[in-house]
Short mmCIF file of C-alpha atoms in Angstrom, two decimals:
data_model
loop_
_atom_site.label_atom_id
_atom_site.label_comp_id
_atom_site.label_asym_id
_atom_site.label_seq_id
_atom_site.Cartn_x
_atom_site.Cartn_y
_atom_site.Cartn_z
CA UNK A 1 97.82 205.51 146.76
CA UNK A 2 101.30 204.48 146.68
CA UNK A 3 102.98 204.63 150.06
CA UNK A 4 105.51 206.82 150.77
CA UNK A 5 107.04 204.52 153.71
CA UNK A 6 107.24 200.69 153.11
CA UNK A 7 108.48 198.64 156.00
CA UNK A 8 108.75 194.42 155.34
CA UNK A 9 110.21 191.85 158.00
CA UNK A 10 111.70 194.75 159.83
CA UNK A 11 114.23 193.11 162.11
CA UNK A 12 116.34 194.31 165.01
CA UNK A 13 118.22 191.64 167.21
CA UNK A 14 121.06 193.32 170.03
CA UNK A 15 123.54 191.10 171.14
CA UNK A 16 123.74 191.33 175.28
CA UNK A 17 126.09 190.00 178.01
CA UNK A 18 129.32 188.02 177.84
CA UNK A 19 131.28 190.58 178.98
CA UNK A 20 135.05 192.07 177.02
CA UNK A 21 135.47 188.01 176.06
CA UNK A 22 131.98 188.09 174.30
CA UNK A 23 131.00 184.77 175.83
CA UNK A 24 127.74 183.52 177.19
CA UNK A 25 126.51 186.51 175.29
CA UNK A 26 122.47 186.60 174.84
CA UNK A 27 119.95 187.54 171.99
CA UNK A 28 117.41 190.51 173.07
CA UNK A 29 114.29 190.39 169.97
CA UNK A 30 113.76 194.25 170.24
CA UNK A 31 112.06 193.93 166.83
CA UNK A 32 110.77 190.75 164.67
CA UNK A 33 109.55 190.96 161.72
CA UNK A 34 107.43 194.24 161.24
CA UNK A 35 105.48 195.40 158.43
CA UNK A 36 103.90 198.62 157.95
CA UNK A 37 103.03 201.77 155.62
CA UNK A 38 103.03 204.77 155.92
CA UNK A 39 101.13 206.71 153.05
CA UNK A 40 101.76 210.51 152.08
CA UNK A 41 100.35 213.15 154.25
CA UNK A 42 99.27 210.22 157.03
CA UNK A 43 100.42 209.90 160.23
CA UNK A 44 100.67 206.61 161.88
CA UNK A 45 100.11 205.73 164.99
CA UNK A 46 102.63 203.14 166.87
CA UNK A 47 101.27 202.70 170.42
CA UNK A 48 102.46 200.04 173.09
CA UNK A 49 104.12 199.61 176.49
CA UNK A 50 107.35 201.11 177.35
CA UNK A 51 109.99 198.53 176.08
CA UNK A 52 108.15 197.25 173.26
CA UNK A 53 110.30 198.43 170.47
CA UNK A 54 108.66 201.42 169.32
CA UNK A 55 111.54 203.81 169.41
CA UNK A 56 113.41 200.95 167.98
CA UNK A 57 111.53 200.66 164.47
CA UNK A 58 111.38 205.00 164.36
CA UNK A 59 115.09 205.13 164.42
CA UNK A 60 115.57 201.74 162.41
CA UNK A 61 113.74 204.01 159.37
CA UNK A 62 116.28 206.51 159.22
CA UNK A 63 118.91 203.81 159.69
CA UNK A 64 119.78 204.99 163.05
CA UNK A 65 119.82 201.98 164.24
CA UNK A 66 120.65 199.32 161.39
CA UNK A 67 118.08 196.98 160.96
CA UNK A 68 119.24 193.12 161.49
CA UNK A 69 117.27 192.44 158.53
CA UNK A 70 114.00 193.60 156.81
CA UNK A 71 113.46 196.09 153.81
CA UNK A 72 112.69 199.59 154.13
CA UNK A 73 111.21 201.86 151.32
CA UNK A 74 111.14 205.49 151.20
CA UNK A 75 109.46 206.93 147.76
CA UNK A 76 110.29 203.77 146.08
CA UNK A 77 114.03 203.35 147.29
CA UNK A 78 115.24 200.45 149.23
CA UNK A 79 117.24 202.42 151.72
CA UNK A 80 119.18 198.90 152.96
CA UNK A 81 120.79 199.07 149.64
CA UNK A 82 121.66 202.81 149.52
CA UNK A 83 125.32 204.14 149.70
CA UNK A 84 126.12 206.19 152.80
CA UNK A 85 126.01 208.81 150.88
CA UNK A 86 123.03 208.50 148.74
CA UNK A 87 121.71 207.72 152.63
CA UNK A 88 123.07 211.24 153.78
CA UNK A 89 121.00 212.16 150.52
CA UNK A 90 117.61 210.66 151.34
CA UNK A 91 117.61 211.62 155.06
CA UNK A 92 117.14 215.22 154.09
CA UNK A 93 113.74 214.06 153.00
CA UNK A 94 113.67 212.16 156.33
CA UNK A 95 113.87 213.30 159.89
CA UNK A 96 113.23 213.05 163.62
CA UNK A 97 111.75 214.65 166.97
CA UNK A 98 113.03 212.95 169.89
CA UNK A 99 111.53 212.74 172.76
CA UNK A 100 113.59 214.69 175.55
CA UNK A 101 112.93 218.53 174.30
CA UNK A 102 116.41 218.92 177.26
CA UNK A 103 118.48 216.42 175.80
CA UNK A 104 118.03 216.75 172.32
CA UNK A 105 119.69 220.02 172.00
CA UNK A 106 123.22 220.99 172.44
CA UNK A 107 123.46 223.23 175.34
CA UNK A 108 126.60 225.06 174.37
CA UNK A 109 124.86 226.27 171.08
CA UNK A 110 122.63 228.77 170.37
CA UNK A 111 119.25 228.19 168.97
CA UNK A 112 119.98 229.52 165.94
CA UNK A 113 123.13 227.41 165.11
CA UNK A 114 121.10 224.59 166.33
CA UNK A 115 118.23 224.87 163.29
CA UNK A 116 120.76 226.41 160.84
CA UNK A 117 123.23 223.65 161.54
CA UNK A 118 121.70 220.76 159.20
CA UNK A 119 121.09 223.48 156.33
CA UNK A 120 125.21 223.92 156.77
CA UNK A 121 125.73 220.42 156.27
CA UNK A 122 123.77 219.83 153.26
CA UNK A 123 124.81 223.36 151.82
CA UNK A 124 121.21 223.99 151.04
CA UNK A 125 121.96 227.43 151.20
CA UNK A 126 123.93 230.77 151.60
CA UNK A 127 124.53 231.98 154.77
CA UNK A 128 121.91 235.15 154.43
CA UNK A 129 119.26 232.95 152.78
CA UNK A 130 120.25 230.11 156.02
CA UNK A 131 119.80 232.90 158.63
CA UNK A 132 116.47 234.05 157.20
CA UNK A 133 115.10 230.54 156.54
CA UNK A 134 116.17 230.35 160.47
CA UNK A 135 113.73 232.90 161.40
CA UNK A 136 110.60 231.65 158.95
CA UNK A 137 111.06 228.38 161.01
CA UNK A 138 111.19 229.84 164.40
CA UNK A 139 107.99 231.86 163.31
CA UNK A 140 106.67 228.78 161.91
CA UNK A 141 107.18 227.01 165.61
CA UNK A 142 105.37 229.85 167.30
CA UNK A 143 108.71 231.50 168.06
CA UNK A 144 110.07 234.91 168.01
CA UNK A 145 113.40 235.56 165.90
CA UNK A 146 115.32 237.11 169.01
CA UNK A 147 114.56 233.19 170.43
CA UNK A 148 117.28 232.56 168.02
CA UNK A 149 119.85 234.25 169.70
CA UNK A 150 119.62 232.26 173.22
CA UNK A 151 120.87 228.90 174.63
CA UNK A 152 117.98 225.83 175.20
CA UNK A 153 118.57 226.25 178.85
CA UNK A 154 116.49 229.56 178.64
CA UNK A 155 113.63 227.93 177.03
CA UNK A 156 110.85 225.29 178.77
CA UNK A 157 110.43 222.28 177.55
CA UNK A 158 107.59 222.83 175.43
CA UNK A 159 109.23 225.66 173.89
CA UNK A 160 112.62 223.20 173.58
CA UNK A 161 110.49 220.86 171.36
CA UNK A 162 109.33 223.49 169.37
CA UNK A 163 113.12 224.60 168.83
CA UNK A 164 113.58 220.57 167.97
CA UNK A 165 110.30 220.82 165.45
CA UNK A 166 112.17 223.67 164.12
CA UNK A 167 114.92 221.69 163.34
CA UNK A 168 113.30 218.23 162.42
CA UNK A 169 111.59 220.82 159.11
CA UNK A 170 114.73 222.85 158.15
CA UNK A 171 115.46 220.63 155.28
CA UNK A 172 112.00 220.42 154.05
CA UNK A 173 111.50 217.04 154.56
CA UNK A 174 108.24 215.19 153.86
CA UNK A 175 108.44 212.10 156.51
CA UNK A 176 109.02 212.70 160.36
CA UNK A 177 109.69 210.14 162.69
CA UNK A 178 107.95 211.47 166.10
CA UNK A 179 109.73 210.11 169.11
CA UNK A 180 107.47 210.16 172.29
CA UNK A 181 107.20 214.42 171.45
CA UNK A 182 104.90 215.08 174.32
CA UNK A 183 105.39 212.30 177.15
CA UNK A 184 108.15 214.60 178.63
CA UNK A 185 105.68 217.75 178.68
CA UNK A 186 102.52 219.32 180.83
CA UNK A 187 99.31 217.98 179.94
CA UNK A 188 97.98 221.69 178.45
CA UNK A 189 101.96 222.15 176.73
CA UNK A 190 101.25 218.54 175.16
CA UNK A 191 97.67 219.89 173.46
CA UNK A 192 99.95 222.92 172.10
CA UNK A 193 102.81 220.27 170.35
CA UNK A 194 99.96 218.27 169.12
CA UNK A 195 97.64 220.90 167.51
CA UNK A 196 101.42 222.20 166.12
CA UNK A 197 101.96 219.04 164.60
CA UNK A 198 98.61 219.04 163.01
CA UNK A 199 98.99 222.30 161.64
CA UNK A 200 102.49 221.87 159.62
CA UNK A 201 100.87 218.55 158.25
CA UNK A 202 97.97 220.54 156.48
CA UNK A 203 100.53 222.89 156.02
CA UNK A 204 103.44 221.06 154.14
CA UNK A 205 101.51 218.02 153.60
CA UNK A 206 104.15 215.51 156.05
CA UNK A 207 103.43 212.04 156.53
CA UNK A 208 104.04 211.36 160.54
CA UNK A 209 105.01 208.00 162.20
CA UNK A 210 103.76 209.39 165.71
CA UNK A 211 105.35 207.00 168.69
CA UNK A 212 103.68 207.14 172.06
CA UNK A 213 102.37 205.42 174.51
CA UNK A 214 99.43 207.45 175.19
CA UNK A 215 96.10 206.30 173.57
CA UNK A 216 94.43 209.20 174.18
CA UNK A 217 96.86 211.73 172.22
CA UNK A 218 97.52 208.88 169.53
CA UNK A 219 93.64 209.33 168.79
CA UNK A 220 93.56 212.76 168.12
CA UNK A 221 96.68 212.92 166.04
CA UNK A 222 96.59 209.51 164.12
CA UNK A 223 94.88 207.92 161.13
CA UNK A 224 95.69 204.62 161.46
CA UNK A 225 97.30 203.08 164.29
CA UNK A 226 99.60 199.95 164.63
CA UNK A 227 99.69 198.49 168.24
CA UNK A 228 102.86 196.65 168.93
CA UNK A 229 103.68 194.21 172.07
CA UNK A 230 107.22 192.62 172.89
CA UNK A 231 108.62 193.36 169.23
CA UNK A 232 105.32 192.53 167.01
CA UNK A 233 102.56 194.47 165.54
CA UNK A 234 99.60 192.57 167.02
CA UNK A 235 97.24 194.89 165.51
CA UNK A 236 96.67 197.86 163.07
CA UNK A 237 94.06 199.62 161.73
CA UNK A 238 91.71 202.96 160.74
CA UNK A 239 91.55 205.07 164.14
CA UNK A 240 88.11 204.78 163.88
CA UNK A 241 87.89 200.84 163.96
CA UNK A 242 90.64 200.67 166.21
CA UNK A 243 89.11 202.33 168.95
CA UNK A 244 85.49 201.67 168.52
CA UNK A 245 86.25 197.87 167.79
CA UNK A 246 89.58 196.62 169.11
CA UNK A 247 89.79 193.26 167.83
CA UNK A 248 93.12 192.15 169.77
CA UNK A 249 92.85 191.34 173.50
CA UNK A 250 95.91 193.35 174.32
CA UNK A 251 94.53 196.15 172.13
CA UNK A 252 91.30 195.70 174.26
CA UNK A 253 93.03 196.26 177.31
CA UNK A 254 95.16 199.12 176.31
CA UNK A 255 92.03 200.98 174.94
CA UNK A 256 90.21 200.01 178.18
CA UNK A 257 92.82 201.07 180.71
CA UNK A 258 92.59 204.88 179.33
CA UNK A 259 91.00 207.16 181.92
CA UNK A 260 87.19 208.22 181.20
CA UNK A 261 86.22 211.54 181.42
CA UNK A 262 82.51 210.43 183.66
CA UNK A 263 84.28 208.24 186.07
CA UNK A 264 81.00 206.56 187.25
CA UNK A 265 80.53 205.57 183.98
CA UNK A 266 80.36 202.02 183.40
CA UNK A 267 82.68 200.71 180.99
CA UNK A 268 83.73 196.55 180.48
CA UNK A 269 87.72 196.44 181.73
CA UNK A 270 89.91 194.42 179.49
CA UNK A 271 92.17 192.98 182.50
CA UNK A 272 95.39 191.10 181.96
CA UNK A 273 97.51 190.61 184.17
CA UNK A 274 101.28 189.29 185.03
CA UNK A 275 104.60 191.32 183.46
CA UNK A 276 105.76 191.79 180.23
CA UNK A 277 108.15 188.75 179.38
CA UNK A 278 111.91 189.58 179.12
CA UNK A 279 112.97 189.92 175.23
CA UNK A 280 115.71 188.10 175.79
CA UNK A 281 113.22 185.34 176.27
CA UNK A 282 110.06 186.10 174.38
CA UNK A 283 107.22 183.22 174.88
CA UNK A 284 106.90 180.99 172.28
CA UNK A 285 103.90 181.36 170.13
CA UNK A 286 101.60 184.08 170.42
CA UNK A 287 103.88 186.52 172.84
CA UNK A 288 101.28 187.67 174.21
CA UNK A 289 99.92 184.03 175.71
CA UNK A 290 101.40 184.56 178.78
CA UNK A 291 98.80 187.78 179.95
CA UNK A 292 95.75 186.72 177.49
CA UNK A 293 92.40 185.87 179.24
CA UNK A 294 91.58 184.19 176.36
CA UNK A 295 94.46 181.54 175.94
CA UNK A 296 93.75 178.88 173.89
CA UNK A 297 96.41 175.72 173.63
CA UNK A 298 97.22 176.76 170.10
CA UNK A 299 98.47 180.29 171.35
CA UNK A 300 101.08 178.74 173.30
CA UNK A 301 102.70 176.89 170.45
CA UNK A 302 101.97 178.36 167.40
CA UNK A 303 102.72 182.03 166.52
CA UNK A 304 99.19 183.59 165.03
CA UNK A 305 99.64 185.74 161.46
CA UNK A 306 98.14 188.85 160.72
CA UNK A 307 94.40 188.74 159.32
CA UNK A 308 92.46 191.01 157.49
CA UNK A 309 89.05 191.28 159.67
CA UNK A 310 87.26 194.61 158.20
CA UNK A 311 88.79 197.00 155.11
CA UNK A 312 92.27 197.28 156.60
CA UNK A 313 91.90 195.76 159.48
CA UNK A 314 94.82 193.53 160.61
CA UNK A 315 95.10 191.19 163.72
CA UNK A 316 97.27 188.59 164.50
CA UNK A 317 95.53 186.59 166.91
CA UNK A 318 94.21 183.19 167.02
CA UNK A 319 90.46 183.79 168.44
CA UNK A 320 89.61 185.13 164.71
CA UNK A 321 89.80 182.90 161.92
CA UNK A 322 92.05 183.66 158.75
CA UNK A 323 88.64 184.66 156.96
CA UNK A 324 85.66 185.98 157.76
CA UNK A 325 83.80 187.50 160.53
CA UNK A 326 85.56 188.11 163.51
CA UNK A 327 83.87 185.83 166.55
CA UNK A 328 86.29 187.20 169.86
CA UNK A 329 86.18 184.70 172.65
CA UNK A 330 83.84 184.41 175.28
#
């Protein structure tokens, strides 16, 4: 199947420091060289520790945040060598949820405005046809029409992110990038956002790149997930291999720090330890070298490349060989 999201060397390097003179200035790696897909109708997964870059690579694919360097495909396009306005174009077909349902909505419109207002910039339609597309959304959401007619502060925040979900499908697009949706809600409001989620992708058939940092949600709403550390996809994979075999010792530890529902139950802990190194100062070699209990001298000074262990089943770490079966440390 040809992928409807191609991502290749995705780069994203912020200058820091140095002050009005720009000197002394700094070089923080949020992103180096990522590579994903993302094929119609799929959602993938992107899971790792706050900081990691996750947010970084969602926005980088609507060109949010302009990539350093890397290509980025969208139905075939390069979108790095799109006009702004064949961009403006193209994003109709692309769009976001962000993560805060309170800060993601203007507070001095009303919730109508607010989903009508990209439909208004793309003159999609007439104003009648606008205002009753407004309402099949808001049903859509699990909203009532008259919901239209308040301000977000009125709403919770579950019922916020529904008004953002609202707004994220007004154009009809067929990729959403999924910001964190749920860490800002209730445990029981989260379940609702998910199973929403779920059903508008049978529905309209949407391909999902679904950001969190929760394992547990990422496996019931994923089919593949990519697990990134300190800028770098050390890992990605069918949910199903992912979780019943992680192959990466970070992935390993991620998967083994999520709570079990039989608490007595015994269960082998992946432990690392230390903190995350600064990005502005990313280990050499494997990044990950620093926290691995299975450092070897060749992860401190050469950087591993992804393999294929299993059908689809990338790792970049230097326990496995480049080909065949994986044999994980000791």
């Amino acid at each position: 199947m040809t992928p409807l999201v191609r991502v290749e060397g995705l780069t994203r390097h912020f200058m820091v420091g140095g002050g009005p003179f720009k000197t002394g200035q700094a070089v923080l790696r949020a992103v180096d060289d990522v590579s994903f897909t993302v094929a119609p109708g799929e959602t993938l997964g992107l899971v790792g520790e706050s900081g990691c870059g996750k947010t970084t690579v969602g926005r980088m694919l609507l060109r949010l945040i302009e990539p350093t360097r890397g290509k980025i495909e969208f139905e075939g396009a390069d979108l790095m060598q799109l006009s702004p306005e064949a961009m403006r174009e193209r994003r109709r077909h692309m769009q976001i949820v962000f993560q805060d349902p309170y800060g993601a909505l203007n507070p001095r419109m009303k919730v109508e405005d607010i989903i009508k207002e990209p439909i208004e910039i793309h003159g999609t339609l007439g104003a009648n046809d606008a205002r009753r597309r407004v309402s099949e959304l808001l049903a859509k959401v699990g909203l009532a029409p008259e919901h239209g007619r308040r301000y977000p502060h009125e709403f919770s925040g579950g019922q916020r992110q529904r008004i953002g979900i609202a707004r994220a499908l007004a154009l009809s697009p067929r990729f959403i990038v999924c910001d964190e949706p749920v860490s800002a809600l209730d445990v029981s409001i989260q379940a609702q956002i998910v199973n929403l989620l779920q059903d508008l992708q049978d529905e309209l058939g949407l391909a999902y790149l679904f950001i969190a940092h929760d394992l547990g949600v990422v496996k019931h709403i994923s089919d593949r997930v990519a697990v990134m550390y300190l800028g770098k996809i050390v890992e990605i994979a069918d949910k199903r291999a992912l979780y019943s075999r992680p192959l990466h010792p970070y992935t390993q530890a991620l998967i083994a720090a999520v709570p079990e529902a039989k608490p007595r139950a015994q269960r082998r802990k992946a432990a690392i330890t230390g903190e995350i190194p600064s990005a502005l100062n990313p280990p050499r070699g494997c990044r990950f070298h620093t926290r691995c209990p299975h450092v070897m001298p060749a992860c401190r000074e050469v950087e591993p490349v992804a393999a294929e262990m299993g059908t689809n089943h990338f790792v970049a770490c230097h326990i496995y060989p480049a080909s065949g079966a994986a044999t994980p440390a000791a």
